[in-house]
PDB file of N, CA, C and O and ligand atoms in Angstrom:
ATOM      1  N   MET A   1       0.851  -1.202   0.000  1.00 60.00           N
ATOM      2  CA  MET A   1       0.000   0.000   0.000  1.00 60.00           C
ATOM      3  C   MET A   1       0.879   1.242   0.000  1.00 60.00           C
ATOM      4  O   MET A   1       1.718   1.431   0.875  1.00 60.00           O
ATOM      5  N   ASN A   2       0.723   2.042  -0.999  1.00 65.00           N
ATOM      6  CA  ASN A   2       1.497   3.276  -1.123  1.00 65.00           C
ATOM      7  C   ASN A   2       0.836   4.388  -0.318  1.00 65.00           C
ATOM      8  O   ASN A   2      -0.273   4.795  -0.620  1.00 65.00           O
ATOM      9  N   GLU A   3       1.520   4.854   0.695  1.00 77.00           N
ATOM     10  CA  GLU A   3       0.923   5.876   1.549  1.00 77.00           C
ATOM     11  C   GLU A   3       1.117   7.280   1.011  1.00 77.00           C
ATOM     12  O   GLU A   3       0.529   8.228   1.489  1.00 77.00           O
ATOM     13  N   GLY A   4       1.982   7.423   0.022  1.00 81.00           N
ATOM     14  CA  GLY A   4       2.162   8.718  -0.595  1.00 81.00           C
ATOM     15  C   GLY A   4       3.224   9.571   0.074  1.00 81.00           C
ATOM     16  O   GLY A   4       3.674   9.291   1.173  1.00 81.00           O
ATOM     17  N   ILE A   5       3.596  10.613  -0.641  1.00 86.00           N
ATOM     18  CA  ILE A   5       4.612  11.531  -0.141  1.00 86.00           C
ATOM     19  C   ILE A   5       3.934  12.843   0.220  1.00 86.00           C
ATOM     20  O   ILE A   5       3.129  13.365  -0.553  1.00 86.00           O
ATOM     21  N   HIS A   6       4.257  13.339   1.400  1.00 90.00           N
ATOM     22  CA  HIS A   6       3.705  14.626   1.789  1.00 90.00           C
ATOM     23  C   HIS A   6       4.484  15.725   1.084  1.00 90.00           C
ATOM     24  O   HIS A   6       5.694  15.824   1.215  1.00 90.00           O
ATOM     25  N   LYS A   7       3.762  16.533   0.327  1.00 90.00           N
ATOM     26  CA  LYS A   7       4.402  17.597  -0.443  1.00 90.00           C
ATOM     27  C   LYS A   7       3.717  18.918  -0.148  1.00 90.00           C
ATOM     28  O   LYS A   7       2.621  18.961   0.395  1.00 90.00           O
ATOM     29  N   LYS A   8       4.401  19.982  -0.579  1.00 93.00           N
ATOM     30  CA  LYS A   8       3.829  21.309  -0.475  1.00 93.00           C
ATOM     31  C   LYS A   8       3.538  21.764  -1.895  1.00 93.00           C
ATOM     32  O   LYS A   8       4.400  21.690  -2.766  1.00 93.00           O
ATOM     33  N   CYS A   9       2.341  22.212  -2.123  1.00 93.00           N
ATOM     34  CA  CYS A   9       1.959  22.640  -3.463  1.00 93.00           C
ATOM     35  C   CYS A   9       2.832  23.817  -3.913  1.00 93.00           C
ATOM     36  O   CYS A   9       2.907  24.825  -3.223  1.00 93.00           O
ATOM     37  N   PRO A  10       3.491  23.705  -5.081  1.00 93.00           N
ATOM     38  CA  PRO A  10       4.354  24.774  -5.555  1.00 93.00           C
ATOM     39  C   PRO A  10       3.572  25.995  -6.029  1.00 93.00           C
ATOM     40  O   PRO A  10       4.143  27.056  -6.259  1.00 93.00           O
ATOM     41  N   ARG A  11       2.280  25.868  -6.154  1.00 95.00           N
ATOM     42  CA  ARG A  11       1.479  26.980  -6.660  1.00 95.00           C
ATOM     43  C   ARG A  11       0.873  27.802  -5.528  1.00 95.00           C
ATOM     44  O   ARG A  11       0.947  29.015  -5.544  1.00 95.00           O
ATOM     45  N   CYS A  12       0.281  27.128  -4.544  1.00 96.00           N
ATOM     46  CA  CYS A  12      -0.400  27.860  -3.470  1.00 96.00           C
ATOM     47  C   CYS A  12       0.219  27.612  -2.098  1.00 96.00           C
ATOM     48  O   CYS A  12      -0.125  28.279  -1.131  1.00 96.00           O
ATOM     49  N   GLY A  13       1.130  26.644  -2.010  1.00 96.00           N
ATOM     50  CA  GLY A  13       1.789  26.397  -0.737  1.00 96.00           C
ATOM     51  C   GLY A  13       1.035  25.487   0.209  1.00 96.00           C
ATOM     52  O   GLY A  13       1.481  25.239   1.325  1.00 96.00           O
ATOM     53  N   ALA A  14      -0.104  24.971  -0.222  1.00 95.00           N
ATOM     54  CA  ALA A  14      -0.885  24.084   0.644  1.00 95.00           C
ATOM     55  C   ALA A  14      -0.244  22.703   0.710  1.00 95.00           C
ATOM     56  O   ALA A  14       0.266  22.207  -0.293  1.00 95.00           O
ATOM     57  N   PRO A  15      -0.241  22.077   1.888  1.00 94.00           N
ATOM     58  CA  PRO A  15       0.281  20.719   1.987  1.00 94.00           C
ATOM     59  C   PRO A  15      -0.699  19.717   1.407  1.00 94.00           C
ATOM     60  O   PRO A  15      -1.912  19.881   1.532  1.00 94.00           O
ATOM     61  N   PHE A  16      -0.173  18.709   0.732  1.00 90.00           N
ATOM     62  CA  PHE A  16      -1.037  17.658   0.190  1.00 90.00           C
ATOM     63  C   PHE A  16      -0.225  16.383   0.092  1.00 90.00           C
ATOM     64  O   PHE A  16       0.984  16.389   0.259  1.00 90.00           O
ATOM     65  N   VAL A  17      -0.909  15.289  -0.167  1.00 86.00           N
ATOM     66  CA  VAL A  17      -0.240  13.999  -0.280  1.00 86.00           C
ATOM     67  C   VAL A  17      -0.302  13.532  -1.727  1.00 86.00           C
ATOM     68  O   VAL A  17      -1.358  13.478  -2.333  1.00 86.00           O
ATOM     69  N   CYS A  18       0.870  13.223  -2.270  1.00 85.00           N
ATOM     70  CA  CYS A  18       0.938  12.691  -3.629  1.00 85.00           C
ATOM     71  C   CYS A  18       1.305  11.222  -3.555  1.00 85.00           C
ATOM     72  O   CYS A  18       2.265  10.851  -2.894  1.00 85.00           O
ATOM     73  N   THR A  19       0.530  10.389  -4.212  1.00 78.00           N
ATOM     74  CA  THR A  19       0.818   8.963  -4.162  1.00 78.00           C
ATOM     75  C   THR A  19       1.531   8.465  -5.412  1.00 78.00           C
ATOM     76  O   THR A  19       2.143   7.415  -5.409  1.00 78.00           O
ATOM     77  N   HIS A  20       1.433   9.228  -6.490  1.00 72.00           N
ATOM     78  CA  HIS A  20       2.062   8.836  -7.745  1.00 72.00           C
ATOM     79  C   HIS A  20       1.751   7.409  -8.147  1.00 72.00           C
ATOM     80  O   HIS A  20       2.609   6.675  -8.624  1.00 72.00           O
ATOM     81  N   ASP A  21       0.548   6.993  -7.910  1.00 68.00           N
ATOM     82  CA  ASP A  21       0.108   5.711  -8.441  1.00 68.00           C
ATOM     83  C   ASP A  21      -1.212   5.964  -9.171  1.00 68.00           C
ATOM     84  O   ASP A  21      -1.523   7.091  -9.512  1.00 68.00           O
ATOM     85  N   ALA A  22      -1.985   4.937  -9.369  1.00 59.00           N
ATOM     86  CA  ALA A  22      -3.216   5.097 -10.136  1.00 59.00           C
ATOM     87  C   ALA A  22      -4.189   6.052  -9.455  1.00 59.00           C
ATOM     88  O   ALA A  22      -5.078   6.584 -10.089  1.00 59.00           O
ATOM     89  N   LEU A  23      -4.001   6.256  -8.148  1.00 58.00           N
ATOM     90  CA  LEU A  23      -4.928   7.114  -7.429  1.00 58.00           C
ATOM     91  C   LEU A  23      -4.421   8.541  -7.271  1.00 58.00           C
ATOM     92  O   LEU A  23      -5.068   9.374  -6.666  1.00 58.00           O
ATOM     93  N   CYS A  24      -3.235   8.795  -7.781  1.00 66.00           N
ATOM     94  CA  CYS A  24      -2.673  10.143  -7.649  1.00 66.00           C
ATOM     95  C   CYS A  24      -3.642  11.170  -8.212  1.00 66.00           C
ATOM     96  O   CYS A  24      -4.227  10.979  -9.273  1.00 66.00           O
ATOM     97  N   GLN A  25      -3.806  12.267  -7.486  1.00 62.00           N
ATOM     98  CA  GLN A  25      -4.736  13.296  -7.932  1.00 62.00           C
ATOM     99  C   GLN A  25      -4.343  13.887  -9.284  1.00 62.00           C
ATOM    100  O   GLN A  25      -5.177  14.380 -10.017  1.00 62.00           O
ATOM    101  N   CYS A  26      -3.059  13.777  -9.627  1.00 66.00           N
ATOM    102  CA  CYS A  26      -2.619  14.314 -10.918  1.00 66.00           C
ATOM    103  C   CYS A  26      -3.267  13.562 -12.070  1.00 66.00           C
ATOM    104  O   CYS A  26      -3.535  14.139 -13.112  1.00 66.00           O
ATOM    105  N   VAL A  27      -3.497  12.275 -11.887  1.00 64.00           N
ATOM    106  CA  VAL A  27      -4.121  11.518 -12.963  1.00 64.00           C
ATOM    107  C   VAL A  27      -5.599  11.308 -12.686  1.00 64.00           C
ATOM    108  O   VAL A  27      -6.364  10.981 -13.577  1.00 64.00           O
ATOM    109  N   GLY A  28      -6.023  11.511 -11.447  1.00 72.00           N
ATOM    110  CA  GLY A  28      -7.418  11.322 -11.101  1.00 72.00           C
ATOM    111  C   GLY A  28      -8.288  12.461 -11.586  1.00 72.00           C
ATOM    112  O   GLY A  28      -9.498  12.331 -11.652  1.00 72.00           O
ATOM    113  N   ILE A  29      -7.660  13.582 -11.915  1.00 79.00           N
ATOM    114  CA  ILE A  29      -8.410  14.730 -12.404  1.00 79.00           C
ATOM    115  C   ILE A  29      -8.336  14.772 -13.915  1.00 79.00           C
ATOM    116  O   ILE A  29      -7.276  14.564 -14.502  1.00 79.00           O
ATOM    117  N   ASP A  30      -9.450  15.040 -14.515  1.00 80.00           N
ATOM    118  CA  ASP A  30      -9.531  15.020 -15.963  1.00 80.00           C
ATOM    119  C   ASP A  30      -8.995  16.316 -16.548  1.00 80.00           C
ATOM    120  O   ASP A  30      -9.726  17.260 -16.804  1.00 80.00           O
ATOM    121  N   LEU A  31      -7.672  16.358 -16.749  1.00 84.00           N
ATOM    122  CA  LEU A  31      -7.047  17.546 -17.311  1.00 84.00           C
ATOM    123  C   LEU A  31      -6.977  17.424 -18.825  1.00 84.00           C
ATOM    124  O   LEU A  31      -6.661  16.367 -19.350  1.00 84.00           O
ATOM    125  N   ASN A  32      -7.257  18.515 -19.509  1.00 87.00           N
ATOM    126  CA  ASN A  32      -7.128  18.461 -20.962  1.00 87.00           C
ATOM    127  C   ASN A  32      -5.661  18.665 -21.367  1.00 87.00           C
ATOM    128  O   ASN A  32      -4.808  18.949 -20.534  1.00 87.00           O
ATOM    129  N   GLU A  33      -5.373  18.552 -22.644  1.00 87.00           N
ATOM    130  CA  GLU A  33      -3.997  18.644 -23.136  1.00 87.00           C
ATOM    131  C   GLU A  33      -3.351  19.977 -22.794  1.00 87.00           C
ATOM    132  O   GLU A  33      -2.194  20.046 -22.420  1.00 87.00           O
ATOM    133  N   LYS A  34      -4.121  21.057 -22.912  1.00 91.00           N
ATOM    134  CA  LYS A  34      -3.611  22.393 -22.637  1.00 91.00           C
ATOM    135  C   LYS A  34      -3.177  22.521 -21.186  1.00 91.00           C
ATOM    136  O   LYS A  34      -2.128  23.069 -20.875  1.00 91.00           O
ATOM    137  N   ALA A  35      -4.029  21.999 -20.283  1.00 89.00           N
ATOM    138  CA  ALA A  35      -3.724  22.072 -18.858  1.00 89.00           C
ATOM    139  C   ALA A  35      -2.482  21.244 -18.537  1.00 89.00           C
ATOM    140  O   ALA A  35      -1.614  21.669 -17.777  1.00 89.00           O
ATOM    141  N   ARG A  36      -2.381  20.078 -19.129  1.00 86.00           N
ATOM    142  CA  ARG A  36      -1.215  19.220 -18.894  1.00 86.00           C
ATOM    143  C   ARG A  36       0.063  19.896 -19.385  1.00 86.00           C
ATOM    144  O   ARG A  36       1.093  19.863 -18.728  1.00 86.00           O
ATOM    145  N   ALA A  37      -0.018  20.513 -20.557  1.00 88.00           N
ATOM    146  CA  ALA A  37       1.152  21.190 -21.121  1.00 88.00           C
ATOM    147  C   ALA A  37       1.561  22.358 -20.223  1.00 88.00           C
ATOM    148  O   ALA A  37       2.748  22.583 -19.971  1.00 88.00           O
ATOM    149  N   TYR A  38       0.576  23.091 -19.731  1.00 91.00           N
ATOM    150  CA  TYR A  38       0.845  24.217 -18.842  1.00 91.00           C
ATOM    151  C   TYR A  38       1.550  23.741 -17.578  1.00 91.00           C
ATOM    152  O   TYR A  38       2.547  24.314 -17.153  1.00 91.00           O
ATOM    153  N   LEU A  39       1.047  22.682 -16.981  1.00 88.00           N
ATOM    154  CA  LEU A  39       1.638  22.151 -15.752  1.00 88.00           C
ATOM    155  C   LEU A  39       3.052  21.641 -16.002  1.00 88.00           C
ATOM    156  O   LEU A  39       3.943  21.831 -15.187  1.00 88.00           O
ATOM    157  N   ARG A  40       3.239  21.007 -17.158  1.00 87.00           N
ATOM    158  CA  ARG A  40       4.569  20.474 -17.486  1.00 87.00           C
ATOM    159  C   ARG A  40       5.587  21.592 -17.607  1.00 87.00           C
ATOM    160  O   ARG A  40       6.718  21.460 -17.166  1.00 87.00           O
ATOM    161  N   THR A  41       5.210  22.707 -18.240  1.00 92.00           N
ATOM    162  CA  THR A  41       6.183  23.768 -18.469  1.00 92.00           C
ATOM    163  C   THR A  41       6.397  24.631 -17.236  1.00 92.00           C
ATOM    164  O   THR A  41       7.464  25.185 -17.057  1.00 92.00           O
ATOM    165  N   HIS A  42       5.373  24.756 -16.380  1.00 93.00           N
ATOM    166  CA  HIS A  42       5.500  25.661 -15.240  1.00 93.00           C
ATOM    167  C   HIS A  42       5.891  24.975 -13.938  1.00 93.00           C
ATOM    168  O   HIS A  42       6.474  25.596 -13.066  1.00 93.00           O
ATOM    169  N   TYR A  43       5.567  23.721 -13.789  1.00 89.00           N
ATOM    170  CA  TYR A  43       5.833  23.026 -12.535  1.00 89.00           C
ATOM    171  C   TYR A  43       6.439  21.661 -12.816  1.00 89.00           C
ATOM    172  O   TYR A  43       5.961  20.942 -13.689  1.00 89.00           O
ATOM    173  N   SER A  44       7.471  21.335 -12.048  1.00 86.00           N
ATOM    174  CA  SER A  44       8.100  20.026 -12.244  1.00 86.00           C
ATOM    175  C   SER A  44       7.457  18.984 -11.339  1.00 86.00           C
ATOM    176  O   SER A  44       7.726  17.805 -11.466  1.00 86.00           O
ATOM    177  N   ASP A  45       6.610  19.433 -10.422  1.00 84.00           N
ATOM    178  CA  ASP A  45       5.996  18.503  -9.480  1.00 84.00           C
ATOM    179  C   ASP A  45       4.480  18.633  -9.531  1.00 84.00           C
ATOM    180  O   ASP A  45       3.953  19.536 -10.177  1.00 84.00           O
ATOM    181  N   CYS A  46       3.776  17.760  -8.861  1.00 85.00           N
ATOM    182  CA  CYS A  46       2.317  17.841  -8.850  1.00 85.00           C
ATOM    183  C   CYS A  46       1.845  19.018  -8.005  1.00 85.00           C
ATOM    184  O   CYS A  46       2.541  19.486  -7.122  1.00 85.00           O
ATOM    185  N   LEU A  47       0.651  19.451  -8.274  1.00 89.00           N
ATOM    186  CA  LEU A  47       0.018  20.493  -7.473  1.00 89.00           C
ATOM    187  C   LEU A  47      -1.064  19.858  -6.617  1.00 89.00           C
ATOM    188  O   LEU A  47      -1.455  18.716  -6.826  1.00 89.00           O
ATOM    189  N   CYS A  48      -1.563  20.649  -5.660  1.00 90.00           N
ATOM    190  CA  CYS A  48      -2.649  20.147  -4.834  1.00 90.00           C
ATOM    191  C   CYS A  48      -3.923  20.066  -5.676  1.00 90.00           C
ATOM    192  O   CYS A  48      -4.011  20.623  -6.770  1.00 90.00           O
ATOM    193  N   ARG A  49      -4.901  19.383  -5.150  1.00 87.00           N
ATOM    194  CA  ARG A  49      -6.132  19.148  -5.888  1.00 87.00           C
ATOM    195  C   ARG A  49      -6.813  20.457  -6.309  1.00 87.00           C
ATOM    196  O   ARG A  49      -7.279  20.601  -7.435  1.00 87.00           O
ATOM    197  N   GLU A  50      -6.853  21.416  -5.389  1.00 90.00           N
ATOM    198  CA  GLU A  50      -7.484  22.700  -5.688  1.00 90.00           C
ATOM    199  C   GLU A  50      -6.846  23.367  -6.902  1.00 90.00           C
ATOM    200  O   GLU A  50      -7.523  23.872  -7.785  1.00 90.00           O
ATOM    201  N   CYS A  51      -5.511  23.386  -6.923  1.00 92.00           N
ATOM    202  CA  CYS A  51      -4.807  24.038  -8.019  1.00 92.00           C
ATOM    203  C   CYS A  51      -5.002  23.287  -9.329  1.00 92.00           C
ATOM    204  O   CYS A  51      -5.163  23.902 -10.379  1.00 92.00           O
ATOM    205  N   LEU A  52      -5.004  21.972  -9.266  1.00 89.00           N
ATOM    206  CA  LEU A  52      -5.230  21.196 -10.481  1.00 89.00           C
ATOM    207  C   LEU A  52      -6.606  21.502 -11.054  1.00 89.00           C
ATOM    208  O   LEU A  52      -6.782  21.672 -12.257  1.00 89.00           O
ATOM    209  N   LEU A  53      -7.586  21.610 -10.165  1.00 89.00           N
ATOM    210  CA  LEU A  53      -8.937  21.920 -10.624  1.00 89.00           C
ATOM    211  C   LEU A  53      -8.992  23.322 -11.209  1.00 89.00           C
ATOM    212  O   LEU A  53      -9.625  23.565 -12.236  1.00 89.00           O
ATOM    213  N   GLN A  54      -8.306  24.258 -10.551  1.00 92.00           N
ATOM    214  CA  GLN A  54      -8.282  25.630 -11.044  1.00 92.00           C
ATOM    215  C   GLN A  54      -7.633  25.710 -12.412  1.00 92.00           C
ATOM    216  O   GLN A  54      -8.157  26.349 -13.327  1.00 92.00           O
ATOM    217  N   VAL A  55      -6.485  25.070 -12.553  1.00 92.00           N
ATOM    218  CA  VAL A  55      -5.777  25.083 -13.827  1.00 92.00           C
ATOM    219  C   VAL A  55      -6.640  24.467 -14.918  1.00 92.00           C
ATOM    220  O   VAL A  55      -6.766  25.005 -16.009  1.00 92.00           O
ATOM    221  N   SER A  56      -7.298  23.369 -14.587  1.00 89.00           N
ATOM    222  CA  SER A  56      -8.107  22.703 -15.606  1.00 89.00           C
ATOM    223  C   SER A  56      -9.293  23.587 -16.017  1.00 89.00           C
ATOM    224  O   SER A  56      -9.708  23.596 -17.162  1.00 89.00           O
ATOM    225  N   ARG A  57      -9.799  24.388 -15.066  1.00 92.00           N
ATOM    226  CA  ARG A  57     -10.880  25.320 -15.417  1.00 92.00           C
ATOM    227  C   ARG A  57     -10.363  26.459 -16.274  1.00 92.00           C
ATOM    228  O   ARG A  57     -10.984  26.863 -17.253  1.00 92.00           O
ATOM    229  N   GLU A  58      -9.178  26.998 -15.883  1.00 94.00           N
ATOM    230  CA  GLU A  58      -8.618  28.132 -16.624  1.00 94.00           C
ATOM    231  C   GLU A  58      -8.225  27.749 -18.033  1.00 94.00           C
ATOM    232  O   GLU A  58      -8.157  28.589 -18.929  1.00 94.00           O
ATOM    233  N   MET A  59      -7.886  26.504 -18.248  1.00 90.00           N
ATOM    234  CA  MET A  59      -7.375  26.054 -19.540  1.00 90.00           C
ATOM    235  C   MET A  59      -8.456  25.500 -20.445  1.00 90.00           C
ATOM    236  O   MET A  59      -8.163  24.816 -21.414  1.00 90.00           O
ATOM    237  N   GLN A  60      -9.696  25.765 -20.131  1.00 83.00           N
ATOM    238  CA  GLN A  60     -10.788  25.267 -20.965  1.00 83.00           C
ATOM    239  C   GLN A  60     -10.685  25.851 -22.371  1.00 83.00           C
ATOM    240  O   GLN A  60     -10.435  27.001 -22.539  1.00 83.00           O
TER     241      GLN A  60
HETATM  242 ZN1  LIG P 101      -2.176  24.354  -4.670  1.00 64.37          ZN
HETATM  243 ZN1  LIG P 102       1.286  13.311  -7.884  1.00 64.37          ZN
END
């Protein structure tokens, strides 16, 4: 059982847990290609759920 790594969101500074498995919030959220490209170029690590949702909304 992967308990995940405690990380700090590079965008908003909120603490969150990244599991980097099938349940990771990075893949659990339905991001479009634009949002994924934006995250790839601006951040080398995952963001918290709130930020991922925000980015996916902004990149519609
Ligand atoms: Zn965040
Ligand atoms: Zn992750």
